[in-house]
Short mmCIF file of C-alpha atoms in Angstrom, two decimals:
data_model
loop_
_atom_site.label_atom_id
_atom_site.label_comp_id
_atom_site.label_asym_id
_atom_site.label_seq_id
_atom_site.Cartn_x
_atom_site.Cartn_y
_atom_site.Cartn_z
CA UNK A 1 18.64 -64.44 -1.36
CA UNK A 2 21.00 -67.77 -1.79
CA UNK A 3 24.20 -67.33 -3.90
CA UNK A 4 23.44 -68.30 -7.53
CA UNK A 5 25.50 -70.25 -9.81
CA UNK A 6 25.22 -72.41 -13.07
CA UNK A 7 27.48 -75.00 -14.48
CA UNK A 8 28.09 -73.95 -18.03
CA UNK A 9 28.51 -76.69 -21.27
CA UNK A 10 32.04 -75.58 -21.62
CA UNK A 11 32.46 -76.94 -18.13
CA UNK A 12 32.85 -73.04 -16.79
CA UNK A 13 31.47 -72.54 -13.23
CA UNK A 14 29.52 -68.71 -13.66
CA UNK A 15 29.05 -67.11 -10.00
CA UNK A 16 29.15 -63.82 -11.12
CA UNK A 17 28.41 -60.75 -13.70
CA UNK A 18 31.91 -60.75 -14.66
CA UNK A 19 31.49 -64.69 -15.81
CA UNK A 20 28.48 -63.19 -18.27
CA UNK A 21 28.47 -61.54 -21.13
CA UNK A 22 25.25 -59.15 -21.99
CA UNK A 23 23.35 -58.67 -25.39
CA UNK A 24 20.82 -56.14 -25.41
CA UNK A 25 17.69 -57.61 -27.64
CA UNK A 26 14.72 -55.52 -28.56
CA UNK A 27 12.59 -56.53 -25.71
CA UNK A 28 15.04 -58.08 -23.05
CA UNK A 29 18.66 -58.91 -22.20
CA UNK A 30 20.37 -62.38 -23.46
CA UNK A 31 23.03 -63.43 -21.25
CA UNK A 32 26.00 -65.96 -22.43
CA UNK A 33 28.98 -67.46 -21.02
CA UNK A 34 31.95 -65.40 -21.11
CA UNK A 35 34.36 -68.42 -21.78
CA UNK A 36 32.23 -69.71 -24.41
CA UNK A 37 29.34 -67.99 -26.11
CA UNK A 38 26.75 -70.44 -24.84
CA UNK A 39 23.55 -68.89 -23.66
CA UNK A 40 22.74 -68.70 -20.25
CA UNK A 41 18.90 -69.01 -19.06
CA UNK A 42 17.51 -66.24 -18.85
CA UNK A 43 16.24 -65.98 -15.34
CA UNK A 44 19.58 -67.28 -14.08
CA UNK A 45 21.62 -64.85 -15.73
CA UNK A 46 19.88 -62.10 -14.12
CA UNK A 47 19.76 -63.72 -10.71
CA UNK A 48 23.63 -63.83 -11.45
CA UNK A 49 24.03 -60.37 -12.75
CA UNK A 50 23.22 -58.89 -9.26
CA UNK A 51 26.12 -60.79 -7.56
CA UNK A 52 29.20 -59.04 -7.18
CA UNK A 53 32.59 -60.95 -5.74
CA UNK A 54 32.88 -59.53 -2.17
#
């Protein structure tokens, strides 16, 4: 699988689960910029979540 990334509003670069911050909904996780608060989509933010710096 190809490194993931996505080019946040705020102008944030998110490579990684440290970049994210999680919210636990009733039914699914919603995943947000750490920098900002803007939500992430959701398939990319769990793409994301599973890459770790090396």
């Amino acid at each position: 699988m190809s490194p993931t990334s996505h080019r946040c509003v705020c102008g944030a670069t998110i490579r990684f689960r440290q970049d994210l911050e999680v919210r636990d909904g009733a039914t699914r996780r919603h995943w947000t910029c750490r920098d900002c608060g803007t939500p992430v989509p959701g398939r990319v933010g769990e793409r994301i979540s599973h890459q770790h710096p090396s």
